[in-house]
Short mmCIF file of C-alpha atoms in Angstrom, two decimals:
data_model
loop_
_atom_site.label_atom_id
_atom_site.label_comp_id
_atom_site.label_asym_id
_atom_site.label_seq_id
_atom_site.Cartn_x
_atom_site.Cartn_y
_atom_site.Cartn_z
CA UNK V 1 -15.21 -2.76 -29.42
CA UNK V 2 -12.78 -0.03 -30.71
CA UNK V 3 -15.62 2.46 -29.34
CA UNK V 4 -15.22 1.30 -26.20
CA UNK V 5 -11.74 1.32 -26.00
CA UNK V 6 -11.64 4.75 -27.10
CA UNK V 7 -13.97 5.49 -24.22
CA UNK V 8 -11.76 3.68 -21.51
CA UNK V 9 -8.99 5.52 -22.49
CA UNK V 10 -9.82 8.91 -23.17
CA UNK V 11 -12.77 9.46 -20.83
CA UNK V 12 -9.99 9.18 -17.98
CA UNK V 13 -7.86 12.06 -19.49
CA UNK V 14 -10.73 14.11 -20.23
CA UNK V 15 -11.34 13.81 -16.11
CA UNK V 16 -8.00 14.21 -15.43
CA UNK V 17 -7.20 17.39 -17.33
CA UNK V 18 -10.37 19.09 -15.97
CA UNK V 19 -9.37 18.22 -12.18
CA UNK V 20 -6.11 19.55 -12.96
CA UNK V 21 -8.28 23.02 -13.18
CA UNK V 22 -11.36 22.54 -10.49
CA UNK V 23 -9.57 20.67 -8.16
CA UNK V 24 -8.20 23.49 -6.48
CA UNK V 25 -10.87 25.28 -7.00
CA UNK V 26 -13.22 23.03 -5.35
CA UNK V 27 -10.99 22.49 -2.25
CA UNK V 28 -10.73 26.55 -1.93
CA UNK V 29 -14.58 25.06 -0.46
CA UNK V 30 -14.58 21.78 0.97
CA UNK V 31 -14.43 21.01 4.68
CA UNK V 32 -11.94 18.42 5.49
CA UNK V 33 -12.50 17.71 8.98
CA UNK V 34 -13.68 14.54 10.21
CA UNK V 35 -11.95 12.29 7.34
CA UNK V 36 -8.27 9.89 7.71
CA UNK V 37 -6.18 10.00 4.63
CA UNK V 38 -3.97 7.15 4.94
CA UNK V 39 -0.99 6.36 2.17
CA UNK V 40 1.11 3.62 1.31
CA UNK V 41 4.56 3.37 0.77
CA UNK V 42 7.25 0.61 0.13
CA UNK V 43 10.40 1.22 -0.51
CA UNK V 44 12.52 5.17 -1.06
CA UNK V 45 15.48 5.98 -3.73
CA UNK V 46 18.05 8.08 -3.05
CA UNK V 47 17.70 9.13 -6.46
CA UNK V 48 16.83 8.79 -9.81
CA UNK V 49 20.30 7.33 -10.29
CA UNK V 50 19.73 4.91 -7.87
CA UNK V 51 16.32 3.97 -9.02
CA UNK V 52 18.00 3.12 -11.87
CA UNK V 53 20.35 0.45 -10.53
CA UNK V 54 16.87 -1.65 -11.23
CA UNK V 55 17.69 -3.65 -8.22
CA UNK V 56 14.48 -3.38 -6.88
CA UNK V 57 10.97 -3.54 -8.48
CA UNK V 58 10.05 -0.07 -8.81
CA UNK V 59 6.35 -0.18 -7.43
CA UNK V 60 5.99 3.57 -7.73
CA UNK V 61 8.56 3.76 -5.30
CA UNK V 62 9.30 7.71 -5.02
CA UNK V 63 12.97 9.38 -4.53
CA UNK V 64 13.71 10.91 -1.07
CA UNK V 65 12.98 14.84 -2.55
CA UNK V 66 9.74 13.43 -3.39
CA UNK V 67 8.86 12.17 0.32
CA UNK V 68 10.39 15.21 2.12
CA UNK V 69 7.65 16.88 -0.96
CA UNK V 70 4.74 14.66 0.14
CA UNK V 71 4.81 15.56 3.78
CA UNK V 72 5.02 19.14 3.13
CA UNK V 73 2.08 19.50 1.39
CA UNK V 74 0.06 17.79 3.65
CA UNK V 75 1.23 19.79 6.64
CA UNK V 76 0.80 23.04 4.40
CA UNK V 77 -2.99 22.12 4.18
CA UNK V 78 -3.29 21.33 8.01
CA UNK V 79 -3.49 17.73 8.03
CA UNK V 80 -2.05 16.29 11.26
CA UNK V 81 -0.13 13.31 10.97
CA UNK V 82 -1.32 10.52 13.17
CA UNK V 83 0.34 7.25 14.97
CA UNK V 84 -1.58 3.76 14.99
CA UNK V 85 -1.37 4.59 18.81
CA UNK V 86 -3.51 7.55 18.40
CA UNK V 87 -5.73 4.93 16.18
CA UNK V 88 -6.51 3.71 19.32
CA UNK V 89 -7.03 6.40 21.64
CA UNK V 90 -9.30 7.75 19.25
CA UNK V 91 -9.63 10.91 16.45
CA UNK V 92 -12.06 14.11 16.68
CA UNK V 93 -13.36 15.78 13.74
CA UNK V 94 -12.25 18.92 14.22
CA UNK V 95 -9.15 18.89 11.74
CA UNK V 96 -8.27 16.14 8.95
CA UNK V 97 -5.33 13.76 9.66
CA UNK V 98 -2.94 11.94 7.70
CA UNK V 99 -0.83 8.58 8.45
CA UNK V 100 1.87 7.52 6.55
CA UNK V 101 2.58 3.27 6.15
CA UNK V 102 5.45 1.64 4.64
CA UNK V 103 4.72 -1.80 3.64
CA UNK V 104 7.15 -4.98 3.78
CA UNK V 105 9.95 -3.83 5.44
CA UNK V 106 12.74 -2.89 3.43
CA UNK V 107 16.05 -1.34 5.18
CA UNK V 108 15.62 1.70 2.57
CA UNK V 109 12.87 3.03 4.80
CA UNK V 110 15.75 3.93 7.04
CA UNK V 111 16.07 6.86 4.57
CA UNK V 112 12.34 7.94 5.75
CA UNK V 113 13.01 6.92 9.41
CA UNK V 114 15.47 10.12 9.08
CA UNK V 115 13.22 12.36 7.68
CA UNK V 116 10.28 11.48 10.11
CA UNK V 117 12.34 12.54 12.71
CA UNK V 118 13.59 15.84 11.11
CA UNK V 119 9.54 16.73 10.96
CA UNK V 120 8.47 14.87 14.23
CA UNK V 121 6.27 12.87 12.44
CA UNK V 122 5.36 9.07 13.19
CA UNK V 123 4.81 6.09 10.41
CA UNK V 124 3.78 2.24 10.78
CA UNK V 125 6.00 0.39 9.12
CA UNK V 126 4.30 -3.11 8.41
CA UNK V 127 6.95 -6.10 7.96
CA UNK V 128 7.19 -9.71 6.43
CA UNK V 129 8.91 -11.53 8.99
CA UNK V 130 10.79 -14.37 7.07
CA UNK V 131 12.51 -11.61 5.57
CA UNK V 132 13.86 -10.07 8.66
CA UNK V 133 15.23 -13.27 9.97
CA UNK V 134 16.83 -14.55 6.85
CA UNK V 135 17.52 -11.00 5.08
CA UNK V 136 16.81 -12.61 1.72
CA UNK V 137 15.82 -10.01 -0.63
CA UNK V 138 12.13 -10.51 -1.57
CA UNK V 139 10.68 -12.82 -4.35
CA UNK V 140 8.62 -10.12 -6.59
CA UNK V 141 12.40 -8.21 -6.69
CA UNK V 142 14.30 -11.77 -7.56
CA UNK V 143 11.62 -11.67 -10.26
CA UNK V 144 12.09 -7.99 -11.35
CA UNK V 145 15.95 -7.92 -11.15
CA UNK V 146 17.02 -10.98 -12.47
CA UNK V 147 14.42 -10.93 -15.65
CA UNK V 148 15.62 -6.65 -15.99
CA UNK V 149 19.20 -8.46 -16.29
CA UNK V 150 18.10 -10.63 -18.57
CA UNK V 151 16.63 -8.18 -21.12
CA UNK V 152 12.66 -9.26 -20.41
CA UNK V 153 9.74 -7.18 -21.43
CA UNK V 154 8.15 -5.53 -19.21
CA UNK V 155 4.93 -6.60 -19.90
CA UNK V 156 6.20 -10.20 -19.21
CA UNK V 157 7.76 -9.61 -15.93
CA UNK V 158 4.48 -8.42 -14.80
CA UNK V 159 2.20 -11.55 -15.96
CA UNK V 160 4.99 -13.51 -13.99
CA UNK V 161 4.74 -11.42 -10.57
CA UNK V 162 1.06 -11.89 -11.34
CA UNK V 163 0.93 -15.54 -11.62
CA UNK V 164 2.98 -16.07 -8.71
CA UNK V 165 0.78 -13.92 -7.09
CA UNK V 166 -1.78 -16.93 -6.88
CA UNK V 167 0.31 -19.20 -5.42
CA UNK V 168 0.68 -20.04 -1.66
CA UNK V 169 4.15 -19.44 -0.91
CA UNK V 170 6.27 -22.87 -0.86
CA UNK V 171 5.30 -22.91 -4.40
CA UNK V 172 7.37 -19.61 -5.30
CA UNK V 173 9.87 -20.13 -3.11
CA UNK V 174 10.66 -23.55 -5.04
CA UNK V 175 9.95 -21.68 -8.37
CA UNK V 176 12.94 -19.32 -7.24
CA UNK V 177 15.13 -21.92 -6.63
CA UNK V 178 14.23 -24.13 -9.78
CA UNK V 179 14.47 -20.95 -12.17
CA UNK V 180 17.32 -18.46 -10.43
CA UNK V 181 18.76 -20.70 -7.98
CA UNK V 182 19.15 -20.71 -4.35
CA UNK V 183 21.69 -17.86 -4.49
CA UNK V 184 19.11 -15.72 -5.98
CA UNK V 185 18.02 -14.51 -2.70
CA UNK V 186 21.36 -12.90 -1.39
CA UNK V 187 20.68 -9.37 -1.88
CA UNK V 188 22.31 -7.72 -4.47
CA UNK V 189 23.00 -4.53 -1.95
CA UNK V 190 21.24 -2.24 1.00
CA UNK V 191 18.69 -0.80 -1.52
CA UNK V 192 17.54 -4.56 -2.03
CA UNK V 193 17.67 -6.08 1.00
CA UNK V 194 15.13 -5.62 3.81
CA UNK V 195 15.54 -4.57 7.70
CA UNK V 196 17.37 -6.84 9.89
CA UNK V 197 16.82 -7.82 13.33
CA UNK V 198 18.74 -5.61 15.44
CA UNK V 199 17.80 -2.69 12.69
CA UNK V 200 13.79 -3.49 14.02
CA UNK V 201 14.80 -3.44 17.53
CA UNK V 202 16.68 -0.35 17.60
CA UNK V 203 14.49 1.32 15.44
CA UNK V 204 11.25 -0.01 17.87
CA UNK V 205 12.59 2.26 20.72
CA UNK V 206 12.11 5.06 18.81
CA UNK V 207 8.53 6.90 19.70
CA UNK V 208 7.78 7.72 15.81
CA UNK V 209 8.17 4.59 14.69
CA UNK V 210 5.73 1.08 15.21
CA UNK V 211 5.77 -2.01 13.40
CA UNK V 212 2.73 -3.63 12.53
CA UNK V 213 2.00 -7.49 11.04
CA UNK V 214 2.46 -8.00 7.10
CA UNK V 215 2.59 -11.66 7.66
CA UNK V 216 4.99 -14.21 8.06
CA UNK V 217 5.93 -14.75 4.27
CA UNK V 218 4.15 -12.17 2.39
CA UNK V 219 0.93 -14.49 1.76
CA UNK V 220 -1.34 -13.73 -0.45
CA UNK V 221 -4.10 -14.45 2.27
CA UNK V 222 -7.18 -15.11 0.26
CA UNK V 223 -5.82 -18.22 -1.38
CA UNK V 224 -5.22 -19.30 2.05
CA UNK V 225 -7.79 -21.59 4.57
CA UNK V 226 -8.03 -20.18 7.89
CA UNK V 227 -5.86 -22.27 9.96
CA UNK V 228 -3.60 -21.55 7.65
CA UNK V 229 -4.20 -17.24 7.67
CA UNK V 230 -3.72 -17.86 11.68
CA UNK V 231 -0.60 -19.38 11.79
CA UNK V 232 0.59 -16.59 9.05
CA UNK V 233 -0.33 -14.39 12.02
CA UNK V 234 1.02 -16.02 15.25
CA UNK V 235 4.23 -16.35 13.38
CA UNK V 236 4.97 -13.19 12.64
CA UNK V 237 3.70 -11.69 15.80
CA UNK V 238 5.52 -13.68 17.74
CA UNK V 239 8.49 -12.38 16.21
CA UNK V 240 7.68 -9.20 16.35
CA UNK V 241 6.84 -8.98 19.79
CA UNK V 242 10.16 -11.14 20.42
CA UNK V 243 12.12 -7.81 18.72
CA UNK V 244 9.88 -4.98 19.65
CA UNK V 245 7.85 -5.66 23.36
CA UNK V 246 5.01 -5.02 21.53
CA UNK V 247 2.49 -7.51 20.48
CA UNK V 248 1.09 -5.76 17.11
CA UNK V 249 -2.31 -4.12 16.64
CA UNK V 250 -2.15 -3.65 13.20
CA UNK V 251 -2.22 -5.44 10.01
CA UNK V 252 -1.82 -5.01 6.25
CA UNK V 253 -2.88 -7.32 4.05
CA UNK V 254 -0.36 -7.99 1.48
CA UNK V 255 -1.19 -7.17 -1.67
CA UNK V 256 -4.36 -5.77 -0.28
CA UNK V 257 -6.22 -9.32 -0.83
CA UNK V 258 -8.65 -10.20 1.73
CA UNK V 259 -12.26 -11.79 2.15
CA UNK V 260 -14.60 -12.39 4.91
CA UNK V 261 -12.76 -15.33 6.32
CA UNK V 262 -9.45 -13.29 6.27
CA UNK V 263 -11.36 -11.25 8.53
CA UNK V 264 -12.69 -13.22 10.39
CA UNK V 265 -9.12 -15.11 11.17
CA UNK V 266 -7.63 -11.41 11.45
CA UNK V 267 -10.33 -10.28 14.44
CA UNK V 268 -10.04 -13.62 15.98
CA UNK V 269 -5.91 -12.94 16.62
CA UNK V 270 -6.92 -9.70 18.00
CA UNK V 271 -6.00 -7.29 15.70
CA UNK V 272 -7.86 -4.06 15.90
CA UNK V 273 -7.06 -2.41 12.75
CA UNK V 274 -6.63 -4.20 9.22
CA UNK V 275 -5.18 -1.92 6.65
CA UNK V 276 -6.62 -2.45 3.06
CA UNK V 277 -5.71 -1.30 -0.70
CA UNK V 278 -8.70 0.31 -1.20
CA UNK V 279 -8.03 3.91 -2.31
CA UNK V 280 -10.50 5.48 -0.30
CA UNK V 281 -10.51 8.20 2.63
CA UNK V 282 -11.27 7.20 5.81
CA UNK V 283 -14.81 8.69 7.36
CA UNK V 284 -14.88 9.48 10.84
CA UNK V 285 -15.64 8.39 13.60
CA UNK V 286 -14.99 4.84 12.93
CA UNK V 287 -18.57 2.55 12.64
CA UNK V 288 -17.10 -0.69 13.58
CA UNK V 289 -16.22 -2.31 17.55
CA UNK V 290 -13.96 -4.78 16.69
CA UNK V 291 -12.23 -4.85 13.84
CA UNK V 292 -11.55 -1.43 11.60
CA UNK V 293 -10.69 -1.79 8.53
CA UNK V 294 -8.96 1.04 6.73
CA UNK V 295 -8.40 2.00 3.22
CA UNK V 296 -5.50 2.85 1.78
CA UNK V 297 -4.17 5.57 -1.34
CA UNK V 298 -1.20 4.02 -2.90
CA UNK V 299 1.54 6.30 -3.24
CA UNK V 300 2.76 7.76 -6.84
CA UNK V 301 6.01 8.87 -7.86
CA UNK V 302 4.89 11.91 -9.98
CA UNK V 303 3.65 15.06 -9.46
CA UNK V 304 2.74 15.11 -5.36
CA UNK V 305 0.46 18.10 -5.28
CA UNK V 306 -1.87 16.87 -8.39
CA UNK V 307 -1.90 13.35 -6.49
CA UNK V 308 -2.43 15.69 -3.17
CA UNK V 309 -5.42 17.31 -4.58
CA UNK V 310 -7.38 13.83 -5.95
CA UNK V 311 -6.71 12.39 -2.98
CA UNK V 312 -8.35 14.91 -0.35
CA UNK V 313 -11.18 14.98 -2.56
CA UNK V 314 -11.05 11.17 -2.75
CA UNK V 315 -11.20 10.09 -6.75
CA UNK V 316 -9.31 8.82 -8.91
CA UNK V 317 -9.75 9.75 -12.85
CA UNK V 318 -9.51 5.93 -13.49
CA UNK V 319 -12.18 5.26 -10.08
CA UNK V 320 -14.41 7.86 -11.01
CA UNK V 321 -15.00 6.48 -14.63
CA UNK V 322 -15.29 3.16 -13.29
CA UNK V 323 -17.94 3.83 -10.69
CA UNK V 324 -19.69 6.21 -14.21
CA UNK V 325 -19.76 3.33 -15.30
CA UNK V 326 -21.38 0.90 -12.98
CA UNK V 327 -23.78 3.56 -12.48
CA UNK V 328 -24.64 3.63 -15.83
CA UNK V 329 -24.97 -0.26 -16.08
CA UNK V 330 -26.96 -0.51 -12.91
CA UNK V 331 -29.39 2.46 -14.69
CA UNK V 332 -29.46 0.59 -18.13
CA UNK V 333 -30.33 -2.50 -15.89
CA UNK V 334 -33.18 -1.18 -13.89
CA UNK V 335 -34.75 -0.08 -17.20
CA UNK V 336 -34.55 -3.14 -19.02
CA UNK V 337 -36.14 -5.45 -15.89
CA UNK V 338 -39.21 -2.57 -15.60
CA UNK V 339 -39.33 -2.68 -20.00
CA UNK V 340 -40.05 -6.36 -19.20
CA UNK V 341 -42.26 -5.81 -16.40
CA UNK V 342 -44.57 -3.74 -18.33
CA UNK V 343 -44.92 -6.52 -20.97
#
């Protein structure tokens, strides 16, 4: 067992270090064309300083330097930055894009709404739309904040988020209330609190700038039965389309959980383009009709051209050791069924 910990967590480094070295080596080579890079944001800091307030959960939320950072080194290595409208209309492969998402809606994403329009750049910002109507600050930061306050481990405040996580969403909103109280959900300032309603519609009108579904209460929508995934859905794009004129195309899955029914529900509403958490590129052209669903690279908050460089050649250190491994099981496997075979 202590083998095989060893293994988990120093084969990873061992990859890491040497992609630090051939990774820009190897892309000195490789075409890009033809492929959709697509990242995932939440919310921006200021600064460290502000970061530091811990009003919000972190989430490997970067600082505003690191953004302005993020987009320059794309656009230094000729990827074009694409809309969700352009999603649509459709994508050669004569030149690699990029698309930038923001996910839940926070009103600190004004801070990138300002710096997409410095570089004439557009970004789908996907919303929760209980949120926006009631500007209560959102239940995984209640968690974070309030437990930070209270001197929690780390560590703990995680397996809480976790197993709330499984839980349709009446049942955390009454945890809130029986464990912080109903006041727990006033924001604590602008870095905490999420867009309102006139802050969607103005920012709507803007041409770099779409909104796309996240749900109506941030569900978890695998935990969910279908009728129940729809109305998730006609909620929240009826609001939408009540603040923007536009009835959405485009959905995230929060927290990235889906299964075949959530698909099913999510083609059957009309969506054409589901946005996963699967940190993948994006081949082109796109093979489905319908439906497209999209993966995803979350967004670090550390070193932007090392995360760059992984990402356009689409690994991870921790992916690629994974899928050594399930190679290697599926090998071991094989041999042992065709071992027994032969006896």
């Amino acid at each position: 067992m202590m083998i095989k910990e060893a293994f988990d967590k120093n084969i990873p480094r061992i990859i890491e270090k040497l992609g630090l070295f051939l990774n820009p080596l190897i892309l000195k080579f490789r075409k890009e064309n033809g492929r959709l890079l697509i990242f995932t944001f939440h919310g921006l800091f200021e600064s460290e300083k502000q970061k530091a307030l811990n009003h919000i959960d972190p989430q490997n939320n970067m600082i505003v330097s690191q953004f302005r950072e993020f987009i320059d080194y794309f656009l230094d290595h000729k990827y074009k930055f694409i809309s969700s409208e352009d999603l649509l209309s459709g994508l050669h492969d004569e030149q690699p894009y990029a698309m930038i998402t923001f996910d839940d809606g926070y009103f600190n994403n004004y801070l990138a709404i300002d710096i997409l329009r410095k570089y004439q750049i557009p970004a789908v910002f996907f919303i929760s739309t209980k949120y926006i109507i009631e500007n209560g600050s959102f239940w995984w930061d209640i968690i974070y904040k309030y437990r930070m306050k209270q001197g929690m481990n780390i560590d703990k405040i995680r397996n809480e988020q976790k197993y709330l996580k499984g839980l349709k969403f009446p049942l955390i909103e009454n945890y809130i209330l029986e464990n912080f109280g109903a006041g727990a959900f006033k924001p604590w300032s602008d870095i905490d609190r999420p867009f309102n309603e006139n802050e969607v519609k103005s920012n709507s009108k803007s041409p770099l700038v779409s909104f796309g579904n996240h749900t109506h209460n941030h569900a978890i929508l695998n935990i969910y039965a279908k009728e129940e995934i729809k109305e998730e859905f006609k909620i929240s794009n009826k609001i939408l389309f009540d603040l923007t004129e536009t009835r959405p195309i485009t959905i995230a899955f929060p927290n990235g959980n889906f299964n075949d029914l959530v698909l099913e529900a999510t083609g059957e509403e009309g969506f054409r383009f589901a946005f996963t958490t699967k940190q993948k590129a994006n081949n082109l052209p796109f093979v489905q009709d319908n439906l497209v669903c999209l993966n995803r690279f979350t967004t670090i908050q550390g070193n932007i051209s090392w995360f760059g460089n992984f990402c356009r050649l689409d690994y991870f250190p921790d992916s690629l050791y994974s899928d050594m491994k399930n190679q290697m099981a599926y090998f071991i496997g094989r041999k042992s069924i065709k071992a027994k075979i032969r006896q």
